[in-house]
Tab-separated table of C-alpha atoms in Angstrom:
chain	number	residue	atom	x	y	z
X	414	MET	CA	-72.222	-64.143	144.403
X	415	GLU	CA	-70.840	-61.272	143.458
X	416	PHE	CA	-72.860	-61.021	139.901
X	417	ILE	CA	-71.278	-57.307	138.917
X	418	ARG	CA	-68.363	-54.700	139.627
X	419	ARG	CA	-66.419	-51.720	139.186
X	420	ASN	CA	-63.198	-51.581	138.247
X	421	ASN	CA	-61.604	-49.252	140.401
X	422	ASN	CA	-64.683	-50.072	142.915
X	423	LEU	CA	-65.902	-46.030	142.335
X	424	PRO	CA	-66.876	-43.570	138.923
X	425	ARG	CA	-64.349	-40.639	138.922
X	426	LEU	CA	-66.262	-37.124	139.441
X	427	GLN	CA	-65.335	-34.313	137.718
X	428	VAL	CA	-66.948	-30.698	137.631
X	429	MET	CA	-67.271	-29.028	134.567
X	430	ASP	CA	-69.431	-25.082	134.871
X	431	GLY	CA	-71.283	-26.582	138.370
X	432	VAL	CA	-72.258	-30.263	136.354
X	433	TYR	CA	-70.609	-33.548	137.743
X	434	VAL	CA	-69.897	-36.169	135.017
X	435	ILE	CA	-69.204	-38.785	135.323
X	436	VAL	CA	-66.106	-40.698	134.128
X	437	LEU	CA	-66.238	-44.540	134.986
X	438	LEU	CA	-62.591	-46.319	135.452
X	439	GLY	CA	-62.934	-49.093	133.433
X	440	LEU	CA	-65.162	-51.857	132.150
X	441	LEU	CA	-68.318	-53.721	134.402
X	442	THR	CA	-67.193	-57.561	135.448
X	443	PHE	CA	-68.486	-60.259	136.545
X	444	ASN	CA	-67.014	-62.922	139.152
X	445	GLY	CA	-68.256	-65.296	140.108
X	446	ALA	CA	-68.318	-68.904	139.120
X	447	HIS	CA	-70.174	-67.691	136.007
X	448	SER	CA	-70.329	-64.487	133.786
X	449	GLN	CA	-72.951	-63.897	131.689
X	450	LYS	CA	-72.683	-64.756	127.691
X	451	ILE	CA	-74.093	-62.183	124.883
X	452	ASN	CA	-73.714	-64.056	121.581
X	453	TYR	CA	-76.307	-62.317	119.325
X	454	ALA	CA	-74.850	-62.712	117.075
X	455	ASP	CA	-76.311	-66.630	116.158
X	456	ASN	CA	-78.854	-65.506	118.300
X	457	SER	CA	-78.711	-67.527	121.414
X	458	PHE	CA	-77.350	-65.865	125.020
X	459	ASP	CA	-76.176	-66.764	128.393
X	460	TYR	CA	-77.942	-64.537	131.968
X	461	LEU	CA	-77.562	-64.731	135.148
X	462	ALA	CA	-80.934	-65.308	137.431
X	463	THR	CA	-82.668	-66.954	140.371
X	464	SER	CA	-85.534	-69.150	137.769
X	465	CYS	CA	-84.362	-70.146	134.181
X	466	ARG	CA	-88.191	-70.649	132.075
X	467	LYS	CA	-89.579	-72.776	129.013
X	468	HIS	CA	-91.150	-70.918	127.408
X	469	THR	CA	-89.522	-67.890	125.597
X	470	VAL	CA	-91.098	-65.086	122.811
X	471	SER	CA	-90.453	-61.287	121.872
X	472	LEU	CA	-92.357	-58.304	121.616
X	473	THR	CA	-92.452	-58.875	118.198
X	474	ASP	CA	-94.408	-61.584	117.554
X	475	PHE	CA	-97.450	-59.208	120.311
X	476	GLY	CA	-97.536	-56.329	116.877
X	477	GLY	CA	-94.534	-54.835	119.198
X	478	VAL	CA	-93.435	-52.035	117.146
X	479	GLY	CA	-88.994	-50.687	118.637
X	480	ASP	CA	-88.897	-46.748	116.309
X	481	GLY	CA	-90.003	-45.066	120.412
X	482	ILE	CA	-93.065	-42.978	118.718
X	483	THR	CA	-95.750	-46.809	118.620
X	484	SER	CA	-97.241	-46.944	121.481
X	485	ASN	CA	-96.420	-51.367	122.572
X	486	THR	CA	-99.017	-51.416	125.596
X	487	LYS	CA	-101.062	-53.822	124.233
X	488	ALA	CA	-98.302	-55.022	123.119
X	489	PHE	CA	-96.319	-56.050	125.981
X	490	LYS	CA	-100.125	-56.773	127.959
X	491	ALA	CA	-100.807	-58.793	125.290
X	492	ALA	CA	-96.808	-61.355	125.528
X	493	ILE	CA	-97.619	-61.008	129.170
X	494	ASP	CA	-100.962	-62.635	128.989
X	495	HIS	CA	-99.610	-64.693	126.814
X	496	LEU	CA	-96.095	-66.006	128.981
X	497	SER	CA	-99.119	-66.253	132.278
X	498	GLU	CA	-99.928	-69.471	131.056
X	499	PHE	CA	-97.085	-71.330	131.652
X	500	GLY	CA	-96.529	-70.753	134.988
X	501	THR	CA	-97.718	-74.701	136.029
X	502	ASP	CA	-94.551	-75.285	132.629
X	503	GLY	CA	-91.751	-74.067	133.391
X	504	GLY	CA	-92.208	-70.467	133.313
X	505	GLY	CA	-92.407	-67.845	130.601
X	506	LEU	CA	-89.575	-65.164	129.390
X	507	LEU	CA	-90.170	-61.540	127.940
X	508	ILE	CA	-87.925	-60.736	125.816
X	509	VAL	CA	-87.585	-57.139	124.557
X	510	PRO	CA	-84.845	-57.120	121.684
X	511	PRO	CA	-83.558	-53.996	120.117
X	512	GLY	CA	-84.974	-50.885	119.358
X	513	LYS	CA	-87.009	-47.516	121.862
X	514	TRP	CA	-90.240	-49.157	122.497
X	515	LEU	CA	-92.679	-46.725	123.495
X	516	THR	CA	-94.774	-48.462	125.904
X	517	GLY	CA	-97.591	-47.261	129.802
X	518	SER	CA	-98.439	-48.609	132.856
X	519	PHE	CA	-98.253	-53.079	132.108
X	520	ASN	CA	-98.485	-54.980	134.531
X	521	LEU	CA	-96.041	-58.966	135.268
X	522	THR	CA	-97.297	-62.006	135.949
X	523	SER	CA	-95.721	-65.527	138.198
X	524	TYR	CA	-92.387	-67.724	137.251
X	525	PHE	CA	-91.687	-64.599	134.736
X	526	THR	CA	-88.519	-63.740	132.910
X	527	LEU	CA	-88.587	-59.648	131.946
X	528	TYR	CA	-85.543	-58.996	129.534
X	529	LEU	CA	-84.081	-56.200	128.188
X	530	HIS	CA	-81.293	-56.852	125.110
X	531	ARG	CA	-78.854	-54.066	125.733
X	532	ASP	CA	-79.426	-51.519	122.386
X	533	ALA	CA	-83.808	-52.178	123.779
X	534	ILE	CA	-84.712	-49.108	125.432
X	535	ILE	CA	-87.890	-49.425	126.943
X	536	LEU	CA	-89.825	-45.496	126.780
X	537	GLY	CA	-91.700	-44.484	129.224
X	538	SER	CA	-94.964	-42.087	127.410
X	539	GLU	CA	-96.044	-38.769	128.234
X	540	GLU	CA	-99.963	-39.181	127.861
X	541	GLU	CA	-101.411	-39.730	131.659
X	542	SER	CA	-103.881	-42.188	129.479
X	543	GLU	CA	-100.884	-44.328	128.953
X	544	TRP	CA	-101.057	-45.370	132.252
X	545	ALA	CA	-103.690	-47.092	134.937
X	546	ALA	CA	-105.258	-45.215	137.762
X	547	LEU	CA	-104.771	-47.083	140.916
X	548	PRO	CA	-106.097	-46.785	145.119
X	549	PRO	CA	-103.897	-45.332	147.287
X	550	LEU	CA	-101.204	-47.678	149.197
X	551	PRO	CA	-102.413	-49.193	152.337
X	552	SER	CA	-100.131	-47.778	155.013
X	553	TYR	CA	-100.138	-44.659	153.355
X	554	GLY	CA	-103.890	-43.762	153.077
X	555	ARG	CA	-103.404	-41.782	150.353
X	556	GLY	CA	-100.916	-40.691	147.202
X	557	ARG	CA	-98.444	-38.996	148.710
X	558	ASP	CA	-98.055	-35.731	145.909
X	559	ALA	CA	-101.515	-35.810	146.258
X	560	PRO	CA	-104.456	-37.190	148.539
X	561	ALA	CA	-106.100	-38.600	145.627
X	562	GLY	CA	-104.699	-42.653	144.307
X	563	ARG	CA	-102.127	-42.540	141.908
X	564	TYR	CA	-101.276	-44.001	138.729
X	565	SER	CA	-99.611	-47.198	138.539
X	566	SER	CA	-95.881	-47.714	137.968
X	567	LEU	CA	-94.721	-48.506	134.471
X	568	ILE	CA	-93.727	-52.132	135.051
X	569	PHE	CA	-96.009	-52.953	138.049
X	570	GLY	CA	-97.279	-56.121	139.666
X	571	THR	CA	-99.291	-57.565	142.977
X	572	ASN	CA	-98.985	-61.063	144.054
X	573	LEU	CA	-97.056	-62.299	141.845
X	574	THR	CA	-93.748	-65.060	142.965
X	575	ASP	CA	-91.072	-65.615	140.399
X	576	VAL	CA	-90.344	-62.475	139.352
X	577	VAL	CA	-86.861	-60.960	136.489
X	578	ILE	CA	-86.620	-58.678	135.568
X	579	THR	CA	-83.973	-58.062	134.186
X	580	GLY	CA	-81.057	-57.655	131.489
X	581	ASP	CA	-77.608	-56.965	128.926
X	582	ASN	CA	-78.042	-53.709	130.861
X	583	GLY	CA	-80.852	-52.920	128.458
X	584	THR	CA	-82.336	-49.087	130.101
X	585	ILE	CA	-85.697	-48.333	131.804
X	586	ASN	CA	-86.164	-44.591	130.546
X	587	GLY	CA	-89.236	-42.995	132.779
X	588	GLN	CA	-89.384	-40.057	130.421
X	589	GLY	CA	-89.706	-37.701	134.000
X	590	ALA	CA	-89.248	-34.288	133.037
X	591	VAL	CA	-93.056	-33.143	131.187
X	592	TRP	CA	-94.250	-35.188	135.806
X	593	TRP	CA	-91.570	-33.651	137.024
X	594	ASP	CA	-92.917	-30.392	135.598
X	595	LYS	CA	-96.836	-31.102	136.215
X	596	PHE	CA	-95.746	-31.566	140.539
X	597	LYS	CA	-94.102	-28.750	140.153
X	598	LYS	CA	-96.812	-26.805	139.216
X	599	GLU	CA	-99.248	-28.506	140.607
X	600	LYS	CA	-101.352	-29.927	137.787
X	601	LEU	CA	-101.899	-33.718	139.028
X	602	ASP	CA	-104.575	-34.958	141.229
X	603	LYS	CA	-103.273	-38.521	141.295
X	604	THR	CA	-99.199	-40.110	142.320
X	605	ARG	CA	-97.040	-39.102	140.351
X	606	PRO	CA	-96.078	-42.652	138.690
X	607	TYR	CA	-93.066	-44.471	139.253
X	608	MET	CA	-89.939	-47.027	137.831
X	609	ILE	CA	-90.915	-50.617	139.134
X	610	GLU	CA	-93.025	-51.156	141.812
X	611	LEU	CA	-94.343	-54.529	142.414
X	612	MET	CA	-96.642	-55.298	145.788
X	613	TYR	CA	-97.341	-58.479	148.022
X	614	SER	CA	-95.261	-60.421	146.057
X	615	ASP	CA	-92.249	-62.869	146.934
X	616	GLN	CA	-89.162	-64.678	145.224
X	617	ILE	CA	-88.251	-60.707	142.865
X	618	GLN	CA	-85.130	-60.275	141.341
X	619	ILE	CA	-84.304	-56.426	139.070
X	620	SER	CA	-81.153	-57.133	138.004
X	621	ASN	CA	-78.186	-55.950	135.431
X	622	LEU	CA	-80.751	-51.982	133.773
X	623	THR	CA	-79.742	-49.221	133.395
X	624	LEU	CA	-83.149	-46.972	134.762
X	625	ILE	CA	-83.393	-43.452	133.878
X	626	ASP	CA	-85.231	-40.222	135.170
X	627	SER	CA	-88.104	-42.636	136.640
X	628	PRO	CA	-91.187	-40.290	137.488
X	629	SER	CA	-90.925	-40.363	141.141
X	630	TRP	CA	-89.508	-43.165	143.025
X	631	PHE	CA	-87.046	-45.226	140.736
X	632	VAL	CA	-87.721	-48.817	142.603
X	633	HIS	CA	-90.134	-49.856	145.205
X	634	PRO	CA	-90.910	-53.347	146.274
X	635	ILE	CA	-93.759	-53.490	149.130
X	636	TYR	CA	-95.453	-55.918	151.041
X	637	SER	CA	-93.286	-57.913	149.742
X	638	SER	CA	-90.511	-61.050	150.540
X	639	ASN	CA	-87.206	-62.557	149.251
X	640	ILE	CA	-85.516	-59.790	147.081
X	641	ILE	CA	-82.409	-59.034	145.197
X	642	ILE	CA	-81.993	-55.761	143.553
X	643	GLN	CA	-78.837	-55.886	142.012
X	644	GLY	CA	-76.012	-54.582	139.350
X	645	LEU	CA	-78.371	-51.072	138.359
X	646	THR	CA	-77.525	-47.833	137.499
X	647	ILE	CA	-80.240	-45.759	138.398
X	648	THR	CA	-79.647	-41.714	137.180
X	649	ALA	CA	-81.953	-38.426	137.443
X	650	PRO	CA	-80.822	-34.986	137.678
X	651	VAL	CA	-80.189	-33.974	141.107
X	652	ASP	CA	-83.461	-31.788	142.953
X	653	PRO	CA	-84.982	-29.754	142.281
X	654	ILE	CA	-84.535	-30.328	138.572
X	655	SER	CA	-86.136	-34.092	139.671
X	656	PRO	CA	-88.360	-33.848	142.466
X	657	ASN	CA	-88.199	-36.414	144.444
X	658	THR	CA	-86.754	-39.031	142.452
X	659	ASP	CA	-86.014	-41.966	144.871
X	660	GLY	CA	-83.566	-45.334	143.625
X	661	ILE	CA	-84.275	-48.066	145.302
X	662	ASN	CA	-87.325	-47.416	148.390
X	663	PRO	CA	-87.901	-51.170	150.462
X	664	ASP	CA	-91.552	-50.217	151.706
X	665	SER	CA	-92.518	-53.103	154.228
X	666	CYS	CA	-90.548	-55.571	152.751
X	667	THR	CA	-87.987	-58.549	153.914
X	668	ASN	CA	-85.685	-60.692	153.557
X	669	VAL	CA	-83.730	-58.435	151.170
X	670	ARG	CA	-80.542	-57.804	149.427
X	671	ILE	CA	-79.223	-54.972	146.632
X	672	GLU	CA	-75.528	-55.066	146.647
X	673	ASP	CA	-73.023	-53.122	143.481
X	674	CYS	CA	-75.696	-50.715	141.991
X	675	TYR	CA	-74.678	-46.971	141.607
X	676	ILE	CA	-76.783	-44.398	141.670
X	677	VAL	CA	-76.740	-40.843	141.146
X	678	SER	CA	-80.322	-39.460	142.577
X	679	GLY	CA	-82.353	-36.304	143.540
X	680	ASP	CA	-83.109	-37.819	146.733
X	681	ASP	CA	-82.280	-40.585	148.920
X	682	CYS	CA	-80.433	-42.681	146.754
X	683	VAL	CA	-82.388	-46.365	148.894
X	684	ALA	CA	-84.645	-45.343	151.895
X	685	LEU	CA	-86.881	-48.317	153.463
X	686	LYS	CA	-89.843	-47.062	154.694
X	687	SER	CA	-92.580	-49.288	156.273
X	688	GLY	CA	-95.588	-47.256	155.797
X	689	TRP	CA	-97.307	-43.420	156.829
X	690	ASP	CA	-97.991	-42.862	161.046
X	691	GLN	CA	-102.039	-43.999	160.917
X	692	TYR	CA	-101.688	-45.735	158.153
X	693	GLY	CA	-99.191	-48.153	158.431
X	694	ILE	CA	-99.029	-48.730	162.143
X	695	ALA	CA	-102.582	-50.523	161.517
X	696	VAL	CA	-101.350	-52.557	158.783
X	697	GLY	CA	-98.208	-52.972	160.218
X	698	MET	CA	-95.418	-55.147	158.126
X	699	PRO	CA	-92.324	-53.798	159.006
X	700	THR	CA	-88.723	-53.546	156.772
X	701	GLN	CA	-86.605	-56.329	157.840
X	702	HIS	CA	-83.958	-58.194	157.094
X	703	VAL	CA	-82.114	-56.290	154.882
X	704	ILE	CA	-78.557	-56.298	153.773
X	705	ILE	CA	-76.764	-53.188	151.709
X	706	ARG	CA	-73.481	-53.440	150.434
X	707	ARG	CA	-71.042	-51.542	147.842
X	708	LEU	CA	-73.031	-49.062	146.747
X	709	THR	CA	-71.605	-46.118	144.917
X	710	CYS	CA	-74.539	-42.793	145.706
X	711	ILE	CA	-74.333	-39.492	144.677
X	712	SER	CA	-77.562	-37.047	146.286
X	713	PRO	CA	-76.540	-33.845	146.962
X	714	ASP	CA	-79.410	-33.309	148.529
X	715	SER	CA	-80.610	-36.276	150.338
X	716	ALA	CA	-79.612	-38.889	151.957
X	717	VAL	CA	-76.697	-41.593	150.330
X	718	VAL	CA	-79.167	-43.456	152.662
X	719	ALA	CA	-82.285	-42.842	154.531
X	720	LEU	CA	-84.172	-44.723	156.985
X	721	GLY	CA	-87.931	-42.956	157.447
X	722	SER	CA	-89.666	-40.794	157.421
X	723	GLU	CA	-92.700	-43.027	156.720
X	724	MET	CA	-91.583	-45.563	158.771
X	725	SER	CA	-94.539	-46.296	161.077
X	726	GLY	CA	-95.245	-50.869	160.660
X	727	GLY	CA	-91.308	-50.462	161.833
X	728	ILE	CA	-87.992	-50.631	160.848
X	729	GLN	CA	-85.369	-53.607	162.022
X	730	ASP	CA	-82.294	-55.168	161.773
X	731	ILE	CA	-80.500	-53.899	158.568
X	732	ARG	CA	-77.180	-54.226	157.546
X	733	MET	CA	-74.993	-51.847	155.384
X	734	GLU	CA	-71.442	-51.991	154.300
X	735	ASP	CA	-68.567	-51.313	151.339
X	736	ILE	CA	-69.873	-48.049	150.590
X	737	ILE	CA	-68.793	-45.455	148.804
X	738	ALA	CA	-70.904	-41.555	149.120
X	739	ILE	CA	-69.578	-38.192	147.078
X	740	ASN	CA	-71.101	-35.491	147.085
X	741	SER	CA	-74.266	-37.013	149.178
X	742	GLN	CA	-76.309	-34.376	151.989
X	743	ALA	CA	-76.233	-36.695	154.062
X	744	GLY	CA	-74.358	-40.808	154.765
X	745	ILE	CA	-77.068	-42.187	156.682
X	746	ARG	CA	-80.131	-40.454	157.603
X	747	ILE	CA	-82.935	-41.305	160.477
X	748	LYS	CA	-86.391	-39.228	159.308
X	749	THR	CA	-89.519	-39.395	162.101
X	750	ALA	CA	-91.486	-37.723	164.370
X	751	PRO	CA	-93.971	-37.984	166.665
X	752	GLY	CA	-97.353	-39.363	165.263
X	753	ARG	CA	-95.391	-41.547	163.427
X	754	GLY	CA	-94.370	-44.015	166.239
X	755	GLY	CA	-93.284	-47.461	165.298
X	756	PHE	CA	-89.231	-48.051	164.879
X	757	ILE	CA	-86.107	-47.771	163.909
X	758	LYS	CA	-83.690	-50.632	165.475
X	759	ASP	CA	-80.138	-52.677	165.130
X	760	ILE	CA	-79.364	-51.087	161.972
X	761	TYR	CA	-75.632	-51.445	161.526
X	762	LEU	CA	-73.310	-50.198	159.063
X	763	ARG	CA	-69.524	-50.169	158.602
X	764	ARG	CA	-66.464	-49.098	156.457
X	765	MET	CA	-68.435	-45.979	154.002
X	766	ASN	CA	-65.699	-43.831	152.907
X	767	MET	CA	-67.767	-39.756	151.846
X	768	GLU	CA	-66.327	-37.245	149.846
X	769	THR	CA	-67.518	-33.809	150.775
X	770	MET	CA	-70.747	-33.814	152.394
X	771	LYS	CA	-73.148	-31.223	154.137
X	772	TYR	CA	-73.385	-33.987	157.158
X	773	VAL	CA	-72.269	-37.205	158.289
X	774	PHE	CA	-74.606	-38.750	160.259
X	775	TRP	CA	-78.314	-37.066	160.722
X	776	MET	CA	-81.194	-37.841	162.647
X	777	ALA	CA	-84.272	-35.889	162.783
X	778	GLY	CA	-86.885	-36.645	165.020
X	779	SER	CA	-89.318	-33.451	164.593
X	780	TYR	CA	-89.596	-34.974	160.248
X	781	GLY	CA	-93.300	-34.041	159.516
X	782	GLN	CA	-94.759	-34.118	156.729
X	783	HIS	CA	-97.381	-36.341	158.278
X	784	ALA	CA	-100.541	-38.114	155.822
X	785	ASP	CA	-103.278	-36.147	157.525
X	786	THR	CA	-105.256	-34.581	161.028
X	787	GLY	CA	-106.090	-38.386	161.780
X	788	TYR	CA	-102.311	-38.792	163.758
X	789	ASP	CA	-101.752	-39.202	167.392
X	790	PRO	CA	-99.104	-37.418	168.208
X	791	LYS	CA	-98.354	-39.080	171.083
X	792	ALA	CA	-97.372	-42.103	168.639
X	793	LEU	CA	-93.709	-41.570	170.235
X	794	PRO	CA	-91.419	-43.864	167.261
X	795	VAL	CA	-88.378	-45.881	169.646
X	796	ILE	CA	-85.705	-45.535	167.762
X	797	LYS	CA	-82.891	-47.733	168.866
X	798	ASP	CA	-79.360	-49.809	168.886
X	799	ILE	CA	-77.800	-47.966	166.037
X	800	TYR	CA	-74.043	-49.034	165.497
X	801	PHE	CA	-71.657	-47.276	162.944
X	802	SER	CA	-68.559	-48.504	162.337
X	803	ASN	CA	-65.327	-48.365	160.467
X	804	SER	CA	-65.893	-44.905	158.563
X	805	ASN	CA	-63.948	-42.421	156.867
X	806	ALA	CA	-65.258	-38.486	154.977
X	807	THR	CA	-63.053	-35.979	153.642
X	808	ASN	CA	-64.361	-32.070	153.009
X	809	VAL	CA	-66.993	-32.594	155.509
X	810	THR	CA	-69.419	-29.511	156.568
X	811	MET	CA	-71.201	-30.507	159.789
X	812	THR	CA	-69.911	-34.189	161.168
X	813	ALA	CA	-73.298	-34.990	163.031
X	814	ASN	CA	-76.797	-33.639	163.305
X	815	LEU	CA	-78.416	-35.431	165.718
X	816	ALA	CA	-82.302	-34.588	167.170
X	817	GLY	CA	-84.546	-37.302	169.506
X	818	ILE	CA	-87.501	-36.391	170.492
X	819	LYS	CA	-88.021	-34.960	173.961
X	820	ASP	CA	-88.999	-37.199	176.326
X	821	ASP	CA	-88.230	-39.454	173.658
X	822	PRO	CA	-85.148	-39.852	173.134
X	823	PHE	CA	-82.622	-42.512	170.319
X	824	THR	CA	-81.322	-44.830	173.090
X	825	GLY	CA	-77.800	-47.646	172.137
X	826	ILE	CA	-76.199	-45.487	169.057
X	827	CYS	CA	-72.426	-46.393	168.907
X	828	ILE	CA	-69.549	-45.099	166.981
X	829	SER	CA	-66.719	-46.230	166.554
X	830	ASN	CA	-63.367	-45.065	164.265
X	831	VAL	CA	-64.985	-42.715	162.382
X	832	LYS	CA	-62.347	-40.467	161.112
X	833	VAL	CA	-63.778	-37.862	159.146
X	834	THR	CA	-61.860	-33.961	157.767
X	835	LEU	CA	-63.310	-31.245	157.863
X	836	SER	CA	-63.695	-29.183	154.591
X	837	PRO	CA	-63.011	-25.663	154.581
X	838	LYS	CA	-65.717	-23.674	155.683
X	839	PRO	CA	-66.601	-26.383	158.475
X	840	LYS	CA	-69.962	-25.615	160.550
X	841	LYS	CA	-68.407	-24.750	163.794
X	842	LEU	CA	-70.864	-26.938	165.930
X	843	GLN	CA	-69.537	-30.491	164.681
X	844	TRP	CA	-72.167	-31.784	166.456
X	845	ASN	CA	-75.203	-31.350	167.556
X	846	CYS	CA	-76.586	-33.379	170.290
X	847	THR	CA	-79.969	-33.455	171.761
X	848	ASP	CA	-82.110	-36.074	172.795
X	849	ILE	CA	-79.915	-38.744	172.144
X	850	GLU	CA	-78.237	-41.613	173.848
X	851	GLY	CA	-74.682	-43.391	173.435
X	852	VAL	CA	-71.521	-44.059	172.924
X	853	THR	CA	-68.242	-43.604	171.205
X	854	SER	CA	-64.538	-44.213	170.965
X	855	ASP	CA	-62.111	-43.739	168.063
X	856	VAL	CA	-64.301	-40.285	166.988
X	857	SER	CA	-63.252	-37.793	165.220
X	858	PRO	CA	-63.643	-34.303	165.911
X	859	GLU	CA	-64.718	-35.383	169.511
X	860	PRO	CA	-68.186	-36.007	170.221
X	861	CYS	CA	-70.619	-33.870	171.767
X	862	ALA	CA	-71.236	-35.127	175.982
X	863	LEU	CA	-74.020	-37.263	175.152
X	864	LEU	CA	-71.873	-39.959	173.545
X	865	PRO	CA	-69.041	-39.934	175.460
X	866	ASP	CA	-65.734	-41.258	174.269
X	867	GLN	CA	-64.892	-45.248	175.393
X	868	GLY	CA	-61.284	-45.223	175.042
X	869	LEU	CA	-59.596	-47.724	172.554
X	870	LYS	CA	-59.532	-49.941	176.055
X	871	LYS	CA	-63.016	-50.131	177.363
X	872	MET	CA	-64.938	-50.186	173.348
X	873	VAL	CA	-63.215	-51.518	170.176
X	874	SER	CA	-65.797	-51.808	167.206
X	875	CYS	CA	-69.578	-50.949	167.854
X	876	PRO	CA	-70.986	-54.742	166.558
X	877	PHE	CA	-71.773	-55.981	163.402
X	878	PRO	CA	-74.135	-58.713	163.220
X	879	THR	CA	-71.858	-62.171	162.135
X	880	ASP	CA	-74.799	-64.379	161.306
X	881	ARG	CA	-75.864	-64.421	157.195
X	882	LEU	CA	-79.310	-63.325	155.975
X	883	PRO	CA	-81.213	-65.690	154.053
X	884	ILE	CA	-81.038	-63.776	151.138
X	885	GLU	CA	-77.472	-63.623	151.437
X	886	ASP	CA	-77.813	-67.574	150.638
X	887	VAL	CA	-79.470	-67.279	146.975
X	888	GLN	CA	-77.507	-67.743	143.790
X	889	PHE	CA	-78.431	-66.838	140.941
X	890	LYS	CA	-78.132	-69.972	137.679
X	891	VAL	CA	-76.922	-69.726	134.203
X	892	CYS	CA	-79.519	-69.474	132.161
X	893	SER	CA	-79.783	-70.214	128.435
X	894	VAL	CA	-81.762	-68.465	125.669
X	895	GLY	CA	-81.768	-69.456	121.410
X	896	LEU	CA	-84.015	-67.423	119.895
X	897	GLN	CA	-84.673	-67.307	115.750
X	898	HIS	CA	-86.018	-64.094	115.971
X	899	LEU	CA	-84.019	-61.930	119.400
X	900	ASN	CA	-83.218	-59.865	116.434
X	901	SER	CA	-86.306	-59.726	114.791
């Protein structure tokens, strides 16, 4: 089921004094068997979710104050603790009503839905004391920002089953500027919080929300499975203002569906990960069976979709289609290095349209940044079976920068039916190819010698899987809610 799409498929981009202004063409529309009916006038509404809930409360029932000043950390905890009692009796729904709800980090529970009214804004606290401290992730061995632990994500959960975070395009604002400033000035001894992180969990839906200014990564499911991320609008100032504000980062996750999202990012719009060096190798949980489709991305200093660089548990069976990239550094980027180990294989991309790009394809086998000195430099990654087809790009500086690893080449690269139009001042070298092996067909500009053109008669197109992933067949239900004090 297609949950949400934008009319005309992409926003119009205007440039005013060097600032990118997004003008959305048309209204958000809902397609499929059911559309979302919002009827707040009589305090009732329908919404779409993988699971409906029997018990419903409002944040105001537990002392919540939506003035943007009062802390609601205790109110969120009390409401969720109450609803956790109904896991075996139809589950619980927490409504965040209209208002500005300041809070520190809080934990979710199983068989639970967090629903944001269209006029609700969750504000991340700027006080470090409002954020719980956590140990480093097992597959990372240390924090990404600092050797010590990390701050809990704004919305966090671990060992959960059947969790929905959704709304009528309500907003979560991480108020990340204070964290970005402290990070740049090296004033933090722990890794910055993410906006949403669910660990060791199953059956996750994150949909129909606006996410703004996360302190670091926005959406980070890790060690989890059966995940749908859909209909998100994610925005942060582009780098260097908002460092490491990746949009969606599935990490050691299986069976993932990412679709119909719009992302303006200070880092990669989507990054697939699976752990860092020896720690990721030891945990050994790959990210696999992922479909990414109908994504629109703007990321001037990073990639639309990145694989790595933390990929030591492996990344495989990734399917990408119908993606729009505007003013981004790279369309698809593979990042790895000696010491990573792991693998990136069975990667498929078709129908990607790109405008104003530094690179269309970028593969780097020398992306360092090791967790510590304990990694094994002989742990070489396996990069193979990468398939790109039926894509176009305009105003491009360099078509491809493909650099494998000496004595460990990237193999099985296939590129077909890809047309690239260069910028007014392109690089003289359009294909930089070292330590790679593969073939091409119907590609322009002319590929490098390591990717010989097979001609249309020998090879029509690179393959794309014809089977469906199990997550693609998960359907949404129409959930009805009646709440007399919705607007209290």
